[in-house]
PDB file of C-alpha atoms in Angstrom:
ATOM      1  CA  UNK A   1    -162.978 145.720-142.901  1.00  0.00           C
ATOM      2  CA  UNK A   2    -165.534 147.598-144.975  1.00  0.00           C
ATOM      3  CA  UNK A   3    -167.283 150.739-143.750  1.00  0.00           C
ATOM      4  CA  UNK A   4    -170.544 148.793-143.412  1.00  0.00           C
ATOM      5  CA  UNK A   5    -168.863 146.141-141.278  1.00  0.00           C
ATOM      6  CA  UNK A   6    -167.273 148.796-139.053  1.00  0.00           C
ATOM      7  CA  UNK A   7    -170.631 150.526-138.575  1.00  0.00           C
ATOM      8  CA  UNK A   8    -172.269 147.220-137.777  1.00  0.00           C
ATOM      9  CA  UNK A   9    -169.593 146.429-135.204  1.00  0.00           C
ATOM     10  CA  UNK A  10    -170.126 149.846-133.633  1.00  0.00           C
ATOM     11  CA  UNK A  11    -173.769 148.969-132.931  1.00  0.00           C
ATOM     12  CA  UNK A  12    -172.519 146.538-130.415  1.00  0.00           C
ATOM     13  CA  UNK A  13    -171.553 142.958-131.155  1.00  0.00           C
ATOM     14  CA  UNK A  14    -170.383 140.779-128.221  1.00  0.00           C
ATOM     15  CA  UNK A  15    -168.099 137.762-128.116  1.00  0.00           C
ATOM     16  CA  UNK A  16    -168.277 135.341-125.216  1.00  0.00           C
ATOM     17  CA  UNK A  17    -164.821 133.785-124.611  1.00  0.00           C
ATOM     18  CA  UNK A  18    -164.544 130.256-123.351  1.00  0.00           C
ATOM     19  CA  UNK A  19    -161.729 127.902-122.437  1.00  0.00           C
ATOM     20  CA  UNK A  20    -161.364 124.146-122.457  1.00  0.00           C
ATOM     21  CA  UNK A  21    -158.937 122.602-119.964  1.00  0.00           C
ATOM     22  CA  UNK A  22    -157.919 118.964-120.195  1.00  0.00           C
ATOM     23  CA  UNK A  23    -156.144 117.391-117.215  1.00  0.00           C
ATOM     24  CA  UNK A  24    -154.170 114.292-117.987  1.00  0.00           C
ATOM     25  CA  UNK A  25    -152.756 112.068-115.224  1.00  0.00           C
ATOM     26  CA  UNK A  26    -149.033 111.393-115.259  1.00  0.00           C
ATOM     27  CA  UNK A  27    -147.835 107.904-116.138  1.00  0.00           C
ATOM     28  CA  UNK A  28    -144.514 106.093-116.367  1.00  0.00           C
ATOM     29  CA  UNK A  29    -143.254 105.007-119.783  1.00  0.00           C
ATOM     30  CA  UNK A  30    -142.588 101.347-120.517  1.00  0.00           C
ATOM     31  CA  UNK A  31    -140.897  99.764-123.529  1.00  0.00           C
ATOM     32  CA  UNK A  32    -142.944  96.778-124.731  1.00  0.00           C
ATOM     33  CA  UNK A  33    -140.646  96.069-127.647  1.00  0.00           C
ATOM     34  CA  UNK A  34    -141.746  95.215-131.186  1.00  0.00           C
ATOM     35  CA  UNK A  35    -145.017  93.252-131.198  1.00  0.00           C
ATOM     36  CA  UNK A  36    -145.342  92.603-134.928  1.00  0.00           C
ATOM     37  CA  UNK A  37    -144.203  93.522-138.410  1.00  0.00           C
ATOM     38  CA  UNK A  38    -143.467  97.192-139.004  1.00  0.00           C
ATOM     39  CA  UNK A  39    -144.774  98.690-142.262  1.00  0.00           C
ATOM     40  CA  UNK A  40    -143.429 101.831-143.871  1.00  0.00           C
ATOM     41  CA  UNK A  41    -145.980 104.660-144.054  1.00  0.00           C
ATOM     42  CA  UNK A  42    -146.355 105.515-147.727  1.00  0.00           C
ATOM     43  CA  UNK A  43    -149.101 108.172-147.493  1.00  0.00           C
ATOM     44  CA  UNK A  44    -147.884 111.712-148.353  1.00  0.00           C
ATOM     45  CA  UNK A  45    -147.476 114.144-145.496  1.00  0.00           C
ATOM     46  CA  UNK A  46    -150.834 115.836-144.842  1.00  0.00           C
ATOM     47  CA  UNK A  47    -149.423 119.320-144.317  1.00  0.00           C
ATOM     48  CA  UNK A  48    -147.381 119.048-147.510  1.00  0.00           C
ATOM     49  CA  UNK A  49    -150.497 118.030-149.441  1.00  0.00           C
ATOM     50  CA  UNK A  50    -152.473 120.980-148.069  1.00  0.00           C
ATOM     51  CA  UNK A  51    -149.629 123.343-148.897  1.00  0.00           C
ATOM     52  CA  UNK A  52    -149.498 122.077-152.481  1.00  0.00           C
ATOM     53  CA  UNK A  53    -153.255 122.523-152.899  1.00  0.00           C
ATOM     54  CA  UNK A  54    -153.066 126.070-151.546  1.00  0.00           C
ATOM     55  CA  UNK A  55    -150.257 126.927-153.957  1.00  0.00           C
ATOM     56  CA  UNK A  56    -152.325 125.566-156.839  1.00  0.00           C
ATOM     57  CA  UNK A  57    -155.327 127.644-155.752  1.00  0.00           C
ATOM     58  CA  UNK A  58    -153.190 130.740-155.388  1.00  0.00           C
ATOM     59  CA  UNK A  59    -151.642 130.318-158.816  1.00  0.00           C
ATOM     60  CA  UNK A  60    -155.050 129.898-160.458  1.00  0.00           C
ATOM     61  CA  UNK A  61    -156.608 132.851-158.629  1.00  0.00           C
ATOM     62  CA  UNK A  62    -158.845 130.540-156.612  1.00  0.00           C
ATOM     63  CA  UNK A  63    -157.870 132.026-153.253  1.00  0.00           C
ATOM     64  CA  UNK A  64    -158.675 135.544-154.453  1.00  0.00           C
ATOM     65  CA  UNK A  65    -162.084 134.358-155.668  1.00  0.00           C
ATOM     66  CA  UNK A  66    -162.764 132.633-152.343  1.00  0.00           C
ATOM     67  CA  UNK A  67    -161.793 135.769-150.419  1.00  0.00           C
ATOM     68  CA  UNK A  68    -163.986 137.943-152.631  1.00  0.00           C
ATOM     69  CA  UNK A  69    -166.965 135.613-152.139  1.00  0.00           C
ATOM     70  CA  UNK A  70    -166.415 135.559-148.371  1.00  0.00           C
ATOM     71  CA  UNK A  71    -166.284 139.359-148.315  1.00  0.00           C
ATOM     72  CA  UNK A  72    -169.477 139.572-150.385  1.00  0.00           C
ATOM     73  CA  UNK A  73    -171.356 137.184-148.094  1.00  0.00           C
ATOM     74  CA  UNK A  74    -170.134 138.966-144.969  1.00  0.00           C
ATOM     75  CA  UNK A  75    -171.159 142.342-146.362  1.00  0.00           C
ATOM     76  CA  UNK A  76    -174.591 141.007-147.333  1.00  0.00           C
ATOM     77  CA  UNK A  77    -175.096 139.538-143.868  1.00  0.00           C
ATOM     78  CA  UNK A  78    -174.155 142.838-142.247  1.00  0.00           C
ATOM     79  CA  UNK A  79    -176.404 144.941-144.450  1.00  0.00           C
ATOM     80  CA  UNK A  80    -179.356 142.569-144.202  1.00  0.00           C
ATOM     81  CA  UNK A  81    -179.097 140.120-141.293  1.00  0.00           C
ATOM     82  CA  UNK A  82    -181.120 136.930-141.207  1.00  0.00           C
ATOM     83  CA  UNK A  83    -184.737 137.778-140.193  1.00  0.00           C
ATOM     84  CA  UNK A  84    -185.905 136.676-136.765  1.00  0.00           C
ATOM     85  CA  UNK A  85    -188.073 133.592-137.250  1.00  0.00           C
ATOM     86  CA  UNK A  86    -191.591 133.286-135.884  1.00  0.00           C
ATOM     87  CA  UNK A  87    -192.438 137.007-135.578  1.00  0.00           C
ATOM     88  CA  UNK A  88    -195.836 137.971-137.048  1.00  0.00           C
ATOM     89  CA  UNK A  89    -197.628 141.244-137.748  1.00  0.00           C
ATOM     90  CA  UNK A  90    -199.520 142.493-134.684  1.00  0.00           C
ATOM     91  CA  UNK A  91    -203.262 142.274-135.378  1.00  0.00           C
ATOM     92  CA  UNK A  92    -204.522 142.621-131.812  1.00  0.00           C
ATOM     93  CA  UNK A  93    -203.230 144.460-128.782  1.00  0.00           C
ATOM     94  CA  UNK A  94    -201.444 142.364-126.198  1.00  0.00           C
ATOM     95  CA  UNK A  95    -199.726 143.645-123.053  1.00  0.00           C
ATOM     96  CA  UNK A  96    -198.010 142.036-120.068  1.00  0.00           C
ATOM     97  CA  UNK A  97    -195.437 142.643-117.329  1.00  0.00           C
ATOM     98  CA  UNK A  98    -191.941 141.195-117.650  1.00  0.00           C
ATOM     99  CA  UNK A  99    -190.074 140.580-114.386  1.00  0.00           C
ATOM    100  CA  UNK A 100    -186.301 140.343-115.015  1.00  0.00           C
ATOM    101  CA  UNK A 101    -185.606 138.787-111.598  1.00  0.00           C
ATOM    102  CA  UNK A 102    -183.340 135.744-111.897  1.00  0.00           C
ATOM    103  CA  UNK A 103    -181.470 133.337-109.665  1.00  0.00           C
ATOM    104  CA  UNK A 104    -177.690 133.620-110.032  1.00  0.00           C
ATOM    105  CA  UNK A 105    -175.616 130.451-110.132  1.00  0.00           C
ATOM    106  CA  UNK A 106    -172.410 132.037-108.827  1.00  0.00           C
ATOM    107  CA  UNK A 107    -171.304 135.051-106.805  1.00  0.00           C
ATOM    108  CA  UNK A 108    -171.498 138.362-108.661  1.00  0.00           C
ATOM    109  CA  UNK A 109    -168.824 140.940-107.899  1.00  0.00           C
ATOM    110  CA  UNK A 110    -168.642 144.656-108.631  1.00  0.00           C
ATOM    111  CA  UNK A 111    -165.591 146.264-110.239  1.00  0.00           C
ATOM    112  CA  UNK A 112    -163.930 146.526-106.821  1.00  0.00           C
ATOM    113  CA  UNK A 113    -164.363 142.871-105.989  1.00  0.00           C
ATOM    114  CA  UNK A 114    -167.222 143.357-103.551  1.00  0.00           C
ATOM    115  CA  UNK A 115    -169.930 140.683-103.575  1.00  0.00           C
ATOM    116  CA  UNK A 116    -173.255 142.168-104.651  1.00  0.00           C
ATOM    117  CA  UNK A 117    -175.106 138.860-105.015  1.00  0.00           C
ATOM    118  CA  UNK A 118    -174.423 135.394-103.644  1.00  0.00           C
ATOM    119  CA  UNK A 119    -174.826 132.172-105.597  1.00  0.00           C
ATOM    120  CA  UNK A 120    -178.427 130.988-105.343  1.00  0.00           C
ATOM    121  CA  UNK A 121    -179.743 134.470-104.555  1.00  0.00           C
ATOM    122  CA  UNK A 122    -182.604 135.929-106.602  1.00  0.00           C
ATOM    123  CA  UNK A 123    -181.564 139.235-108.149  1.00  0.00           C
ATOM    124  CA  UNK A 124    -183.418 141.911-110.100  1.00  0.00           C
ATOM    125  CA  UNK A 125    -180.974 143.731-112.431  1.00  0.00           C
ATOM    126  CA  UNK A 126    -183.192 146.825-112.202  1.00  0.00           C
ATOM    127  CA  UNK A 127    -182.058 147.178-108.585  1.00  0.00           C
ATOM    128  CA  UNK A 128    -178.614 148.067-109.935  1.00  0.00           C
ATOM    129  CA  UNK A 129    -179.243 149.754-113.288  1.00  0.00           C
ATOM    130  CA  UNK A 130    -181.764 152.305-114.485  1.00  0.00           C
ATOM    131  CA  UNK A 131    -183.330 151.886-117.924  1.00  0.00           C
ATOM    132  CA  UNK A 132    -184.740 155.117-119.325  1.00  0.00           C
ATOM    133  CA  UNK A 133    -185.174 154.301-123.011  1.00  0.00           C
ATOM    134  CA  UNK A 134    -187.966 152.251-124.514  1.00  0.00           C
ATOM    135  CA  UNK A 135    -187.179 149.358-126.836  1.00  0.00           C
ATOM    136  CA  UNK A 136    -189.249 149.490-130.028  1.00  0.00           C
ATOM    137  CA  UNK A 137    -189.306 146.330-132.152  1.00  0.00           C
ATOM    138  CA  UNK A 138    -190.346 146.661-135.795  1.00  0.00           C
ATOM    139  CA  UNK A 139    -190.249 144.948-139.168  1.00  0.00           C
ATOM    140  CA  UNK A 140    -187.821 147.131-141.093  1.00  0.00           C
ATOM    141  CA  UNK A 141    -189.305 146.026-144.428  1.00  0.00           C
ATOM    142  CA  UNK A 142    -192.747 147.332-143.402  1.00  0.00           C
ATOM    143  CA  UNK A 143    -192.802 151.029-144.324  1.00  0.00           C
ATOM    144  CA  UNK A 144    -195.811 151.698-142.082  1.00  0.00           C
ATOM    145  CA  UNK A 145    -194.020 150.303-139.043  1.00  0.00           C
ATOM    146  CA  UNK A 146    -190.846 152.259-139.773  1.00  0.00           C
ATOM    147  CA  UNK A 147    -192.723 155.542-140.279  1.00  0.00           C
ATOM    148  CA  UNK A 148    -194.806 154.932-137.147  1.00  0.00           C
ATOM    149  CA  UNK A 149    -191.689 154.356-135.053  1.00  0.00           C
ATOM    150  CA  UNK A 150    -189.919 157.422-136.474  1.00  0.00           C
ATOM    151  CA  UNK A 151    -192.912 159.676-135.800  1.00  0.00           C
ATOM    152  CA  UNK A 152    -193.645 158.399-132.323  1.00  0.00           C
ATOM    153  CA  UNK A 153    -190.175 157.940-130.801  1.00  0.00           C
ATOM    154  CA  UNK A 154    -187.055 160.097-130.849  1.00  0.00           C
ATOM    155  CA  UNK A 155    -183.455 158.955-130.446  1.00  0.00           C
ATOM    156  CA  UNK A 156    -183.239 159.963-126.804  1.00  0.00           C
ATOM    157  CA  UNK A 157    -186.438 158.217-125.780  1.00  0.00           C
ATOM    158  CA  UNK A 158    -186.171 154.903-127.598  1.00  0.00           C
ATOM    159  CA  UNK A 159    -183.999 152.415-129.422  1.00  0.00           C
ATOM    160  CA  UNK A 160    -185.484 151.236-132.723  1.00  0.00           C
ATOM    161  CA  UNK A 161    -184.756 147.526-133.129  1.00  0.00           C
ATOM    162  CA  UNK A 162    -185.498 145.600-136.317  1.00  0.00           C
ATOM    163  CA  UNK A 163    -186.449 141.938-136.463  1.00  0.00           C
ATOM    164  CA  UNK A 164    -186.280 142.040-140.258  1.00  0.00           C
ATOM    165  CA  UNK A 165    -184.816 144.474-142.765  1.00  0.00           C
ATOM    166  CA  UNK A 166    -181.656 146.431-143.518  1.00  0.00           C
ATOM    167  CA  UNK A 167    -180.663 148.605-140.525  1.00  0.00           C
ATOM    168  CA  UNK A 168    -177.674 150.282-142.196  1.00  0.00           C
ATOM    169  CA  UNK A 169    -179.737 151.366-145.207  1.00  0.00           C
ATOM    170  CA  UNK A 170    -182.423 152.706-142.856  1.00  0.00           C
ATOM    171  CA  UNK A 171    -179.812 154.663-140.904  1.00  0.00           C
ATOM    172  CA  UNK A 172    -178.623 156.304-144.113  1.00  0.00           C
ATOM    173  CA  UNK A 173    -182.145 157.049-145.353  1.00  0.00           C
ATOM    174  CA  UNK A 174    -183.569 158.422-142.096  1.00  0.00           C
ATOM    175  CA  UNK A 175    -180.471 159.699-140.276  1.00  0.00           C
ATOM    176  CA  UNK A 176    -181.512 157.706-137.211  1.00  0.00           C
ATOM    177  CA  UNK A 177    -179.797 154.869-135.454  1.00  0.00           C
ATOM    178  CA  UNK A 178    -181.357 151.440-135.955  1.00  0.00           C
ATOM    179  CA  UNK A 179    -180.443 148.190-134.241  1.00  0.00           C
ATOM    180  CA  UNK A 180    -181.100 144.554-135.142  1.00  0.00           C
ATOM    181  CA  UNK A 181    -182.123 141.752-132.790  1.00  0.00           C
ATOM    182  CA  UNK A 182    -179.549 139.202-133.939  1.00  0.00           C
ATOM    183  CA  UNK A 183    -180.856 135.683-133.504  1.00  0.00           C
ATOM    184  CA  UNK A 184    -184.051 136.939-131.864  1.00  0.00           C
ATOM    185  CA  UNK A 185    -182.437 137.020-128.418  1.00  0.00           C
ATOM    186  CA  UNK A 186    -184.407 140.025-127.146  1.00  0.00           C
ATOM    187  CA  UNK A 187    -187.830 139.137-128.533  1.00  0.00           C
ATOM    188  CA  UNK A 188    -187.364 135.648-127.159  1.00  0.00           C
ATOM    189  CA  UNK A 189    -186.411 136.994-123.752  1.00  0.00           C
ATOM    190  CA  UNK A 190    -189.428 139.308-123.573  1.00  0.00           C
ATOM    191  CA  UNK A 191    -191.852 136.792-125.120  1.00  0.00           C
ATOM    192  CA  UNK A 192    -192.687 138.987-128.122  1.00  0.00           C
ATOM    193  CA  UNK A 193    -194.501 137.147-130.938  1.00  0.00           C
ATOM    194  CA  UNK A 194    -195.679 140.073-133.101  1.00  0.00           C
ATOM    195  CA  UNK A 195    -194.515 143.560-134.087  1.00  0.00           C
ATOM    196  CA  UNK A 196    -194.604 146.436-133.684  1.00  0.00           C
ATOM    197  CA  UNK A 197    -193.928 145.946-129.996  1.00  0.00           C
ATOM    198  CA  UNK A 198    -192.713 148.280-127.261  1.00  0.00           C
ATOM    199  CA  UNK A 199    -190.851 147.424-124.052  1.00  0.00           C
ATOM    200  CA  UNK A 200    -190.805 150.220-121.473  1.00  0.00           C
ATOM    201  CA  UNK A 201    -189.638 150.662-117.866  1.00  0.00           C
ATOM    202  CA  UNK A 202    -192.286 149.990-115.229  1.00  0.00           C
ATOM    203  CA  UNK A 203    -190.633 150.416-111.836  1.00  0.00           C
ATOM    204  CA  UNK A 204    -188.721 147.214-111.082  1.00  0.00           C
ATOM    205  CA  UNK A 205    -190.348 145.440-114.034  1.00  0.00           C
ATOM    206  CA  UNK A 206    -190.828 146.085-117.758  1.00  0.00           C
ATOM    207  CA  UNK A 207    -194.138 146.475-119.584  1.00  0.00           C
ATOM    208  CA  UNK A 208    -194.304 144.750-122.965  1.00  0.00           C
ATOM    209  CA  UNK A 209    -196.963 145.706-125.528  1.00  0.00           C
ATOM    210  CA  UNK A 210    -197.692 144.394-129.008  1.00  0.00           C
ATOM    211  CA  UNK A 211    -199.448 147.209-130.869  1.00  0.00           C
ATOM    212  CA  UNK A 212    -201.509 146.765-134.067  1.00  0.00           C
ATOM    213  CA  UNK A 213    -201.263 149.837-136.284  1.00  0.00           C
ATOM    214  CA  UNK A 214    -204.820 149.691-137.597  1.00  0.00           C
ATOM    215  CA  UNK A 215    -207.324 147.829-139.734  1.00  0.00           C
ATOM    216  CA  UNK A 216    -207.091 147.330-143.468  1.00  0.00           C
ATOM    217  CA  UNK A 217    -203.605 145.825-143.361  1.00  0.00           C
ATOM    218  CA  UNK A 218    -202.834 142.319-144.556  1.00  0.00           C
TER     219      UNK A 218
END
């Protein structure tokens, strides 16, 4: 794994495991005998064919080229993730309250196995956790937005989250930690449609603000 990939992983990527279980009923076997002519299978074994193709690729250097291309694409995706679609430049101020309360579909347990919320109960996560940092969403390719965020917020008071741009390059250039909203999960959750935007604690809710930086910008 390259240094860039390790740094990207350190910013916090999550995998959600899942399992598929297939239950098959038991049945008794019965010999029905031969019902027609039997033909010999003449097609080559599939695994043997795949193995031969892989050996041919390896001998010609094709596998090495494929691995190099995969590494290049992975590195490019880490350094500059796909921009979040549908996010515009903030041209007017917009502010609202976000209530994180949700209805749980199954019992929630703490690390000791105690039930802290029953299935069907409405729960506000802010009853259990305290959020002290602001979330600042910016276009990392917009120098004005980046400079504004760096001047206004320090590392302890806010997380700087890009919806477009190269977070690793920005970290190197500014010696600050930058995050990226992969897939637009956070902006979608908060209802953000334009940046820069700030999400800040507001008691048991969160205040969301889209903030235009000034006139004279396209």
